[in-house]
Short mmCIF file of C-alpha atoms and ligand atoms in Angstrom, two decimals:
data_model
loop_
_atom_site.label_atom_id
_atom_site.label_comp_id
_atom_site.label_asym_id
_atom_site.label_seq_id
_atom_site.Cartn_x
_atom_site.Cartn_y
_atom_site.Cartn_z
CA MET A 1 29.99 -3.28 -14.33
CA ASN A 2 27.16 -2.86 -11.86
CA GLU A 3 26.20 -6.32 -10.48
CA VAL A 4 22.59 -7.21 -11.40
CA ILE A 5 20.37 -8.87 -9.04
CA THR A 6 16.84 -9.74 -10.21
CA LEU A 7 13.85 -9.86 -7.90
CA ARG A 8 13.89 -13.65 -7.81
CA GLN A 9 17.67 -13.94 -7.18
CA TYR A 10 17.30 -11.55 -4.36
CA LEU A 11 14.51 -13.62 -2.85
CA GLN A 12 16.34 -16.82 -3.24
CA GLY A 13 19.61 -15.02 -1.77
CA GLN A 14 17.38 -14.30 1.33
CA GLN A 15 16.22 -17.85 1.47
CA ARG A 16 19.75 -19.23 1.37
CA ALA A 17 20.80 -16.66 4.20
CA GLY A 18 18.39 -18.41 6.46
CA LYS A 19 15.35 -15.97 6.30
CA ALA A 20 12.16 -17.80 6.49
CA ILE A 21 10.76 -17.43 3.06
CA GLU A 22 9.14 -20.20 1.49
CA THR A 23 9.75 -21.10 -2.05
CA GLY A 24 5.95 -20.77 -2.77
CA LEU A 25 6.06 -17.26 -1.56
CA ILE A 26 8.95 -16.32 -3.76
CA ASP A 27 7.14 -17.71 -6.77
CA LEU A 28 3.99 -15.74 -5.76
CA ILE A 29 5.89 -12.54 -5.44
CA CYS A 30 7.58 -13.06 -8.73
CA GLU A 31 4.24 -13.49 -10.36
CA VAL A 32 2.79 -10.56 -8.88
CA GLY A 33 5.83 -8.78 -10.55
CA VAL A 34 4.81 -10.22 -13.94
CA ALA A 35 1.25 -8.95 -13.34
CA CYS A 36 2.56 -5.43 -12.43
CA LYS A 37 4.77 -5.41 -15.58
CA GLN A 38 1.51 -5.86 -17.50
CA ILE A 39 -0.28 -3.23 -15.69
CA ALA A 40 2.85 -0.86 -16.29
CA ALA A 41 2.60 -1.47 -20.02
CA LYS A 42 -1.24 -0.88 -20.08
CA ILE A 43 -0.77 2.55 -18.15
CA ASP A 44 2.02 3.32 -20.36
CA ARG A 45 -0.21 3.08 -23.47
CA ALA A 46 -3.66 4.07 -21.90
CA ALA A 47 -3.90 7.43 -23.62
CA LEU A 48 -2.93 6.02 -27.06
CA GLU A 49 -5.49 3.24 -26.68
CA GLY A 50 -8.57 4.98 -25.26
CA ALA A 51 -8.07 3.48 -21.92
CA LEU A 52 -8.19 6.59 -19.69
CA GLY A 53 -11.20 8.04 -18.09
CA ALA A 54 -14.24 6.64 -16.29
CA ALA A 55 -15.27 2.91 -16.79
CA GLY A 56 -18.84 4.13 -15.96
CA SER A 57 -19.40 1.70 -13.06
CA GLU A 58 -18.84 1.82 -9.22
CA ASN A 59 -17.09 -0.48 -6.80
CA VAL A 60 -18.44 -1.75 -3.65
CA GLN A 61 -17.48 1.24 -1.83
CA GLY A 62 -19.68 3.46 -4.20
CA GLU A 63 -16.60 5.02 -5.73
CA GLU A 64 -16.31 5.68 -9.51
CA GLN A 65 -14.14 3.19 -11.30
CA LYS A 66 -11.64 4.28 -13.89
CA LYS A 67 -11.17 2.05 -16.93
CA LEU A 68 -7.62 1.26 -15.63
CA ASP A 69 -9.02 0.23 -12.22
CA VAL A 70 -11.01 -2.37 -14.00
CA ILE A 71 -8.14 -3.40 -16.39
CA SER A 72 -5.62 -3.67 -13.61
CA ASN A 73 -7.87 -5.64 -11.51
CA GLU A 74 -8.59 -8.14 -14.47
CA VAL A 75 -4.72 -8.39 -15.11
CA MET A 76 -4.02 -9.23 -11.30
CA PHE A 77 -6.77 -11.86 -11.21
CA ASP A 78 -6.22 -13.44 -14.70
CA HIS A 79 -2.52 -13.79 -14.05
CA LEU A 80 -2.68 -15.00 -10.48
CA LYS A 81 -5.28 -17.45 -10.77
CA THR A 82 -3.26 -19.81 -12.84
CA THR A 83 -0.22 -19.78 -10.33
CA GLY A 84 -1.48 -22.71 -8.25
CA LEU A 85 -0.34 -20.80 -5.25
CA LEU A 86 -3.47 -19.04 -4.06
CA SER A 87 -6.71 -20.31 -2.65
CA GLY A 88 -8.45 -16.99 -2.73
CA MET A 89 -8.02 -13.14 -3.59
CA GLY A 90 -9.41 -10.03 -2.36
CA SER A 91 -9.57 -6.86 -4.20
CA GLU A 92 -10.55 -3.30 -3.60
CA GLU A 93 -12.46 -3.41 -6.77
CA GLU A 94 -14.56 -6.49 -6.04
CA ASP A 95 -17.52 -6.88 -3.67
CA GLU A 96 -16.60 -10.40 -2.52
CA PRO A 97 -13.45 -12.52 -2.33
CA MET A 98 -12.49 -13.86 -5.65
CA ALA A 99 -12.48 -17.65 -5.90
CA ILE A 100 -9.72 -19.59 -7.81
CA PRO A 101 -11.67 -21.15 -10.76
CA ALA A 102 -12.45 -24.71 -10.43
CA ASP A 103 -10.33 -25.72 -13.25
CA GLN A 104 -7.23 -24.19 -11.78
CA PRO A 105 -5.09 -25.48 -9.00
CA ARG A 106 -5.12 -23.94 -5.63
CA GLY A 107 -2.34 -23.16 -2.99
CA PRO A 108 -1.88 -22.14 0.46
CA TYR A 109 -1.66 -18.31 0.16
CA LEU A 110 -4.27 -15.57 -0.05
CA ILE A 111 -3.57 -12.25 -1.56
CA MET A 112 -5.12 -9.01 -1.11
CA PHE A 113 -4.61 -5.99 -3.42
CA ASP A 114 -5.66 -2.47 -4.52
CA PRO A 115 -4.85 -2.90 -8.16
CA LEU A 116 -4.24 0.75 -9.01
CA ASP A 117 -4.18 2.92 -6.06
CA GLY A 118 -4.62 6.68 -6.60
CA SER A 119 -6.42 6.01 -9.82
CA SER A 120 -8.04 9.50 -9.47
CA ASN A 121 -4.57 10.81 -10.64
CA ILE A 122 -4.37 8.58 -13.67
CA ASP A 123 -5.78 11.01 -16.38
CA VAL A 124 -3.44 13.58 -15.09
CA ASN A 125 -0.35 11.41 -15.53
CA ILE A 126 0.74 11.43 -11.81
CA SER A 127 2.26 8.37 -10.26
CA VAL A 128 -0.24 5.53 -9.35
CA GLY A 129 0.48 2.02 -7.95
CA THR A 130 -0.55 -1.43 -7.10
CA ILE A 131 -0.51 -2.38 -3.36
CA PHE A 132 -0.58 -5.96 -2.17
CA SER A 133 -0.53 -8.17 1.00
CA VAL A 134 -0.02 -11.91 1.36
CA VAL A 135 -1.27 -14.14 4.15
CA LYS A 136 -1.54 -17.91 4.71
CA ASN A 137 -4.85 -19.38 4.35
CA PRO A 138 -5.67 -20.92 7.75
CA ARG A 139 -7.52 -23.79 6.31
CA GLY A 140 -4.78 -24.96 3.98
CA SER A 141 -5.60 -24.89 0.30
CA GLU A 142 -9.34 -24.91 0.85
CA PRO A 143 -11.48 -22.31 -1.17
CA ALA A 144 -11.20 -19.18 1.04
CA THR A 145 -14.09 -17.54 2.52
CA GLU A 146 -14.10 -13.90 3.73
CA GLN A 147 -13.36 -14.93 7.30
CA ASP A 148 -10.22 -16.59 6.10
CA PHE A 149 -8.77 -13.16 4.92
CA LEU A 150 -9.61 -11.39 8.24
CA GLN A 151 -6.06 -11.70 9.93
CA PRO A 152 -4.47 -8.63 11.65
CA GLY A 153 -1.56 -6.99 9.52
CA ASN A 154 1.02 -8.67 11.93
CA GLN A 155 0.21 -12.07 10.18
CA GLN A 156 1.27 -10.80 6.76
CA LEU A 157 4.01 -12.92 5.05
CA ALA A 158 4.78 -10.27 2.44
CA ALA A 159 3.64 -6.90 1.29
CA GLY A 160 4.54 -4.73 -1.65
CA VAL A 161 3.96 -1.43 -3.38
CA VAL A 162 4.58 -1.11 -7.11
CA VAL A 163 4.61 2.62 -8.06
CA TYR A 164 4.06 3.27 -11.78
CA GLY A 165 5.94 6.64 -11.99
CA PRO A 166 8.89 8.06 -13.80
CA SER A 167 10.19 4.48 -13.31
CA THR A 168 8.24 1.48 -12.25
CA THR A 169 9.38 0.70 -8.90
CA PHE A 170 8.58 -2.39 -6.71
CA VAL A 171 8.86 -1.88 -2.92
CA LEU A 172 8.95 -5.32 -1.04
CA THR A 173 8.99 -6.74 2.48
CA THR A 174 8.82 -10.24 3.61
CA GLY A 175 9.43 -9.21 7.09
CA HIS A 176 13.17 -9.12 6.69
CA GLY A 177 13.63 -5.39 6.02
CA VAL A 178 12.54 -3.51 2.87
CA ALA A 179 14.10 -3.69 -0.71
CA VAL A 180 13.38 -1.72 -3.83
CA PHE A 181 13.52 -2.88 -7.37
CA VAL A 182 13.36 -0.96 -10.56
CA LEU A 183 11.84 -2.23 -13.81
CA ASP A 184 14.56 -2.50 -16.40
CA ARG A 185 12.41 -2.35 -19.53
CA SER A 186 15.23 -3.63 -21.75
CA MET A 187 15.61 -6.77 -19.84
CA GLY A 188 11.99 -7.00 -18.58
CA GLU A 189 12.99 -7.56 -15.03
CA PHE A 190 12.81 -5.80 -11.73
CA LEU A 191 16.41 -5.14 -10.50
CA LEU A 192 17.46 -4.40 -7.05
CA VAL A 193 18.39 -0.85 -6.39
CA ARG A 194 18.01 -0.47 -2.45
CA ASP A 195 18.39 -2.87 0.21
CA GLY A 196 17.84 -2.42 4.02
CA VAL A 197 15.88 0.88 3.44
CA LYS A 198 15.65 3.02 6.42
CA ILE A 199 13.22 5.86 7.06
CA PRO A 200 14.79 8.73 8.78
CA GLU A 201 13.56 8.97 12.32
CA ASP A 202 12.94 12.75 12.22
CA THR A 203 11.27 14.80 9.66
CA ALA A 204 9.90 18.29 8.93
CA GLU A 205 7.72 17.40 6.09
CA PHE A 206 4.06 16.30 6.37
CA ALA A 207 1.42 15.03 3.87
CA ILE A 208 -2.19 15.58 4.64
CA ASN A 209 -5.25 16.77 2.50
CA MET A 210 -5.55 20.25 4.21
CA SER A 211 -8.97 20.97 2.49
CA ASN A 212 -10.43 18.27 5.19
CA ARG A 213 -9.03 20.54 8.19
CA ARG A 214 -12.60 21.46 9.44
CA PHE A 215 -13.63 17.86 9.57
CA TRP A 216 -10.62 16.50 11.61
CA GLU A 217 -10.55 15.47 15.10
CA GLU A 218 -8.98 18.04 17.43
CA PRO A 219 -5.62 16.24 18.01
CA VAL A 220 -4.97 16.16 14.13
CA ARG A 221 -5.98 19.90 13.98
CA ARG A 222 -3.78 20.84 16.83
CA TYR A 223 -0.74 18.99 15.46
CA ILE A 224 -0.99 20.49 11.99
CA ASP A 225 -1.66 23.91 13.41
CA ASP A 226 1.59 23.40 15.59
CA CYS A 227 3.43 22.40 12.26
CA LEU A 228 2.26 25.57 10.45
CA ALA A 229 3.55 27.68 13.51
CA GLY A 230 6.94 26.88 12.39
CA GLU A 231 10.05 27.83 14.37
CA GLU A 232 7.73 30.01 16.76
CA GLY A 233 5.45 27.30 17.55
CA PRO A 234 5.65 24.44 20.22
CA LEU A 235 7.34 22.00 17.67
CA GLY A 236 10.05 24.56 17.19
CA LYS A 237 10.73 23.91 13.47
CA ARG A 238 9.73 25.00 9.96
CA TYR A 239 7.74 22.31 8.09
CA ASN A 240 7.23 21.65 4.61
CA MET A 241 4.17 20.17 2.98
CA ARG A 242 3.48 17.72 0.18
CA TRP A 243 0.14 16.01 -1.01
CA VAL A 244 0.43 14.03 -4.24
CA ALA A 245 -3.12 12.38 -3.34
CA SER A 246 -1.59 9.09 -4.25
CA MET A 247 -0.59 7.16 -1.19
CA VAL A 248 1.85 4.98 -3.15
CA ALA A 249 3.78 8.07 -4.18
CA GLU A 250 3.82 9.66 -0.49
CA VAL A 251 5.08 6.33 0.94
CA TYR A 252 7.88 6.07 -1.59
CA ARG A 253 8.88 9.55 -0.82
CA ILE A 254 8.80 8.79 3.02
CA LEU A 255 10.88 5.70 2.25
CA THR A 256 13.39 7.83 0.58
CA ARG A 257 13.83 10.97 2.79
CA GLY A 258 11.33 10.60 5.65
CA GLY A 259 8.09 12.29 6.31
CA ILE A 260 4.72 11.78 7.75
CA PHE A 261 1.53 10.81 5.83
CA MET A 262 -1.86 11.21 7.35
CA TYR A 263 -5.34 10.28 6.39
CA PRO A 264 -7.01 10.51 9.75
CA ILE A 265 -10.58 9.82 10.74
CA ASP A 266 -12.76 12.95 10.01
CA GLU A 267 -16.45 13.96 10.29
CA ARG A 268 -17.02 13.12 6.51
CA THR A 269 -15.68 9.42 6.90
CA ARG A 270 -16.34 8.64 10.44
CA ALA A 271 -19.39 6.46 9.72
CA LYS A 272 -17.08 4.27 7.43
CA GLY A 273 -14.29 4.14 9.74
CA GLY A 274 -11.99 6.42 7.65
CA ARG A 275 -11.00 6.89 4.03
CA LEU A 276 -8.26 4.36 3.34
CA ARG A 277 -8.77 0.55 3.50
CA LEU A 278 -7.22 -1.69 6.07
CA MET A 279 -6.54 -4.88 4.07
CA TYR A 280 -5.53 -3.30 0.77
CA GLU A 281 -3.80 -0.10 1.95
CA GLY A 282 -3.25 0.27 5.64
CA ASN A 283 -1.96 -3.14 6.51
CA PRO A 284 0.54 -3.73 3.58
CA VAL A 285 1.84 -0.07 3.72
CA ALA A 286 2.13 -0.33 7.61
CA PHE A 287 4.26 -3.69 7.07
CA ILE A 288 6.65 -1.91 4.79
CA VAL A 289 6.97 1.30 6.87
CA GLU A 290 7.60 -0.60 10.16
CA GLN A 291 10.13 -2.75 8.39
CA ALA A 292 11.96 0.37 7.34
CA GLY A 293 11.95 1.50 10.86
CA GLY A 294 8.97 3.80 10.68
CA LEU A 295 5.64 3.52 12.52
CA ALA A 296 2.00 3.24 11.47
CA SER A 297 -0.90 4.18 13.58
CA THR A 298 -4.53 5.27 13.66
CA GLY A 299 -3.38 7.89 16.32
CA TYR A 300 -5.13 5.44 19.07
CA GLU A 301 -3.50 2.11 18.03
CA ARG A 302 -1.01 0.27 15.93
CA ILE A 303 -2.52 -0.41 12.44
CA MET A 304 -1.09 -3.93 12.26
CA ASP A 305 -2.64 -4.97 15.55
CA ILE A 306 -6.28 -4.28 14.44
CA GLN A 307 -8.51 -7.39 14.27
CA PRO A 308 -10.26 -7.05 10.97
CA THR A 309 -14.10 -7.45 10.79
CA ALA A 310 -14.70 -7.03 7.05
CA LEU A 311 -12.55 -7.29 3.87
CA HIS A 312 -13.49 -3.53 2.86
CA GLN A 313 -13.09 -2.22 6.42
CA ARG A 314 -11.48 1.31 6.48
CA VAL A 315 -9.00 2.73 8.70
CA PRO A 316 -7.32 6.07 9.73
CA VAL A 317 -3.81 6.07 8.70
CA ILE A 318 -0.91 7.93 10.31
CA LEU A 319 2.54 6.69 9.08
CA GLY A 320 6.20 7.53 8.40
CA SER A 321 9.10 8.74 10.44
CA LYS A 322 9.22 7.30 13.90
CA ASN A 323 9.56 10.29 16.14
CA GLU A 324 7.04 12.29 14.10
CA VAL A 325 4.40 9.55 14.30
CA GLU A 326 5.07 9.33 18.04
CA LYS A 327 4.39 12.99 18.39
CA VAL A 328 0.96 12.68 16.77
CA VAL A 329 0.10 9.66 18.79
CA SER A 330 0.90 11.72 21.94
CA TYR A 331 -1.25 14.68 20.72
CA HIS A 332 -4.12 11.87 20.65
CA GLN A 333 -3.25 10.91 24.33
CA GLY A 334 -3.99 14.58 25.26
P1 AHM B 1 -8.18 5.05 -4.17
O1 AHM B 1 -7.83 3.64 -3.69
O2 AHM B 1 -9.47 5.19 -4.69
O3 AHM B 1 -7.35 5.48 -5.32
O4 AHM B 1 -8.14 5.95 -3.03
C1 AHM B 1 -6.88 6.16 -2.23
C2 AHM B 1 -6.20 7.38 -2.45
C3 AHM B 1 -4.81 7.40 -1.86
O5 AHM B 1 -3.85 7.09 -2.56
C4 AHM B 1 -4.79 8.96 -1.40
O6 AHM B 1 -4.03 9.12 -0.44
C5 AHM B 1 -6.19 9.43 -1.24
O7 AHM B 1 -6.97 8.40 -1.79
C6 AHM B 1 -6.41 10.77 -1.77
O8 AHM B 1 -7.45 11.23 -1.22
P2 AHM B 1 -8.00 12.67 -1.56
O9 AHM B 1 -8.84 12.58 -2.74
O10 AHM B 1 -8.81 13.20 -0.32
O11 AHM B 1 -6.88 13.64 -1.79
MG1 MG B 2 -6.47 2.76 -3.08
#
């Protein structure tokens, strides 16, 4: 019989092995897992219960919200507010940081999340996911202000991506490598399926929204043109392309077989600073990718070293297999 290791057992095992993981953090990660199981169930039944399609509202970024964006955001907040572990939450779907209600206990952690990434794919039954990032509140368990959240990615204590795909899959790092858990629906538990995940250093597979080519900066355009030139071009190999338009799915593929994912700065998004969000997407995914031996850069600097200035800040993202990301960074250096 296969040995079964639950998410909690895995984290407790890491703690016993001397990894610096606080018990409160273990509890918090497990509670995020509970919220994500609820989200997985809602997604599963959405078409049956009329929960697909637009919510008829916009988020602070001026983007149309899907019903499941709103539902997933509520599930995360409603579940996590009662844990006594948090002193604030930040969500891609909320204008302001969310306070812990006065009748609930507070704790030392802050969590930031994109409750449902890739939700433009939800109606077409393609993988979507929840992304989260945990940091310490610099002011203990005081109610958090926006300033308390504005810590560079290198301060993260934990980050995770839960992919709602053919199976519900929880990718986690606490800064001691990357582990993957799959939801066993018969047990209602996330069970360990991969530990010490390593992204292959080399790849010939890129992911980028090619329809934005005319808006890109010259280094990215030149790199992609060189990829398309194949064996005859300066990169000397034939590339394959994938674009799921769901970052969580692209990141999972890269963790499995390598690759490079890019949402670079372009002329459409320059005024905003990029397309993806630093605190809910860039930082947590960068932490996971780096812990798996990959790299995550804007093209000009390491994503996790950026000092954030706003909760909803955007960032260009280039991440994945180490040698390929280094190649793209070198294009940016001329
Ligand atoms: P979202 O958080 O509103 O879902 O947006 C993020 C998603 C990413 O998952 C994905 O990489 C990107 O948006 C897709 O963008 P595009 O519409 O240009 O294909
Ligand atoms: Mg998103």
